[in-house]
Amino acid sequence: MPSSLDLIERIGQLIRFEQREIGVREDLHPIHIQVLQYLDKCNRYSDTPLALSHYLGSTKGTISQSILVLEKKQLIKKVPDNKDKRVVHLKLTPKAKKVLLKIDEQIFTDDLLDKYSDHVNNTVNKTLQSILKDLQTRNNHRTFGQCSSCRFFTKEGENKYRCGLTSEPLKLEETVKICLEHEPSK
Ligand code: SF4
């Protein structure tokens, strides 16, 4: 029987393979698709070139090149930060959302995980989260976890949330986004 890690690696390879296939049709490299997928998942503190290079483990040069290509293809647009004009945020365009939808439909068929019970899905999810956390801790990587699992996350009332690090309010939809500054709660 293959080890669990072999299986995880194989699933990852197959997903990358499918991404390459779709990328060829859309004239995009795998890294371009990874950039779009990251920007779709991350919060407003993490949609910067620096956060991207941390998340993908790529050099700033590679990230800059990818941003140039994606801008040219009108898949992302740069928006200067309100407070610090040296910082730019990378926003997905409606065209990029369509590309991501196509990728989701082709790679992650809706019923792939639906056929398992909630109990099985939860157990697999918890196990994978634990493996990921150990790997990140051992190698000193940022966690890039979901906002609601962060030690700075505060629930102030019904649908009222705040980031304890920036002191800014968070919308409900932001609580499930991933963040560069995420630190797991103890
Ligand atoms: S609570 Fe944590 S994860 Fe959420 S925005 Fe603040 S630092 Fe990021």
XYZ file of C-alpha atoms and ligand atoms in Angstrom:
194
model
C 0.000 0.000 0.000
C 1.422 3.470 -0.867
C 2.156 5.771 2.062
C -0.205 8.678 2.771
C 2.503 11.135 1.765
C 2.971 9.314 -1.576
C -0.768 9.643 -2.162
C -0.765 13.353 -1.296
C 2.156 13.872 -3.676
C 0.402 11.942 -6.448
C -2.843 13.902 -6.020
C -0.789 17.118 -6.167
C 0.947 15.927 -9.356
C -2.379 15.131 -11.028
C -3.811 18.515 -10.109
C -0.695 20.235 -11.509
C -0.965 18.121 -14.668
C -4.580 19.215 -15.193
C -3.594 22.813 -14.504
C -0.882 22.585 -17.160
C -3.396 21.215 -19.670
C -5.867 24.022 -18.960
C -3.001 26.517 -18.934
C -1.977 25.505 -22.453
C -5.528 26.149 -23.673
C -5.637 29.534 -21.908
C -2.036 30.392 -22.876
C -0.983 30.489 -19.213
C 1.929 28.857 -17.377
C 1.175 26.829 -14.207
C 2.611 29.634 -12.056
C 0.137 32.095 -13.611
C -2.717 29.825 -12.605
C -1.273 29.471 -9.107
C -1.101 33.270 -8.814
C -4.769 33.592 -9.829
C -5.820 30.848 -7.415
C -3.901 32.476 -4.565
C -5.435 35.904 -5.227
C -8.872 34.310 -5.196
C -8.268 32.884 -1.705
C -6.273 35.585 0.064
C -7.471 38.584 2.064
C -6.836 42.296 1.498
C -3.613 42.254 3.576
C -2.144 39.495 1.444
C -2.840 40.399 -2.192
C 0.604 41.910 -2.719
C 3.631 40.735 -4.737
C 5.555 40.153 -1.491
C 2.852 37.909 -0.020
C 2.664 36.036 -3.320
C 6.382 35.315 -3.303
C 6.138 34.016 0.291
C 3.144 31.815 -0.515
C 4.475 30.318 -3.741
C 8.094 30.192 -2.570
C 9.133 32.009 -5.754
C 11.633 34.793 -6.231
C 10.450 38.394 -6.534
C 11.706 38.358 -10.152
C 9.532 35.370 -11.092
C 6.525 36.949 -9.396
C 7.109 40.295 -11.163
C 7.257 38.527 -14.538
C 4.028 36.641 -13.824
C 2.275 39.837 -12.727
C 3.340 41.545 -15.963
C 1.929 38.687 -18.071
C -1.337 38.543 -16.114
C -1.787 42.310 -16.315
C -1.193 42.233 -20.070
C -3.827 39.520 -20.406
C -6.223 41.649 -18.320
C -6.529 38.945 -15.683
C -5.336 41.134 -12.807
C -5.120 44.850 -12.144
C -2.896 46.766 -9.750
C -4.560 48.988 -7.160
C -2.391 51.304 -5.002
C -2.824 50.984 -1.236
C -4.917 53.762 0.348
C -2.418 54.409 3.143
C 0.961 53.431 1.704
C 1.401 54.378 -1.953
C 4.497 52.140 -2.227
C 2.287 49.080 -1.781
C 0.143 47.714 -4.612
C -2.722 45.280 -4.297
C -3.390 42.759 -7.057
C -7.061 42.331 -7.881
C -8.634 39.675 -10.077
C -10.665 40.876 -13.032
C -14.004 39.295 -14.061
C -12.080 37.598 -16.890
C -9.815 35.904 -14.313
C -12.847 34.746 -12.307
C -14.146 33.013 -15.435
C -10.799 31.259 -15.985
C -10.786 30.082 -12.339
C -14.332 28.797 -12.644
C -13.336 26.801 -15.708
C -10.361 25.329 -13.799
C -12.566 24.425 -10.823
C -15.097 22.737 -13.054
C -12.459 20.708 -14.826
C -10.259 19.717 -11.916
C -12.484 19.566 -8.859
C -15.709 17.926 -9.937
C -18.379 18.760 -7.375
C -18.981 15.172 -6.395
C -15.326 14.317 -5.744
C -15.629 14.756 -1.965
C -19.427 14.726 -1.719
C -19.576 10.957 -1.873
C -17.879 10.728 1.544
C -19.689 11.342 4.805
C -19.136 14.584 6.758
C -17.303 12.534 9.367
C -14.805 11.156 6.800
C -14.332 14.579 5.197
C -13.749 16.224 8.585
C -11.259 13.573 9.661
C -9.288 13.809 6.403
C -9.353 17.603 6.613
C -8.081 17.638 10.216
C -5.326 15.145 9.413
C -4.161 17.127 6.380
C -4.218 20.363 8.393
C -2.072 18.764 11.056
C 0.464 17.464 8.496
C 0.585 20.882 6.838
C 1.084 22.645 10.186
C 3.958 20.304 11.151
C 5.632 20.823 7.781
C 5.302 24.603 8.047
C 6.618 24.657 11.621
C 9.585 22.400 10.840
C 10.620 24.478 7.839
C 9.768 27.877 9.299
C 7.126 28.698 6.703
C 4.295 31.142 7.258
C 1.016 29.368 7.939
C -1.228 31.312 5.520
C -4.210 29.952 7.463
C -7.826 31.033 7.329
C -8.534 34.248 9.203
C -11.036 32.674 11.613
C -8.315 30.330 12.945
C -5.859 33.151 13.701
C -4.879 34.194 17.223
C -5.623 37.841 16.332
C -9.151 37.067 15.133
C -11.863 38.538 17.354
C -15.597 37.995 17.236
C -17.286 41.061 18.683
C -20.897 40.090 18.163
C -23.342 38.657 15.662
C -21.540 38.983 12.287
C -19.084 41.492 13.813
C -15.419 40.590 13.506
C -12.117 42.399 13.960
C -8.432 41.790 13.252
C -6.546 42.247 16.530
C -3.305 42.922 14.657
C -4.529 45.818 12.502
C -7.536 46.726 14.720
C -9.644 46.913 11.569
C -13.123 45.401 11.243
C -13.471 42.303 9.080
C -16.412 41.393 6.884
C -17.951 37.949 7.256
C -16.585 36.843 3.862
C -13.075 37.871 4.933
C -13.102 35.451 7.855
C -12.566 32.490 5.509
C -9.785 34.112 3.486
C -6.130 33.203 3.983
C -3.676 35.758 5.338
C 0.043 36.493 5.196
C -0.008 37.585 8.851
C -1.939 34.558 10.116
C -0.696 33.034 13.355
C -2.465 29.912 14.629
C -4.423 30.282 17.832
C -2.998 28.189 20.679
S -7.007 38.162 12.289
Fe -5.079 37.214 11.659
S -5.560 36.206 9.725
Fe -7.202 37.688 10.133
S -6.578 39.552 9.083
Fe -5.810 39.692 11.182
S -3.723 38.876 11.088
Fe -4.772 38.235 9.225
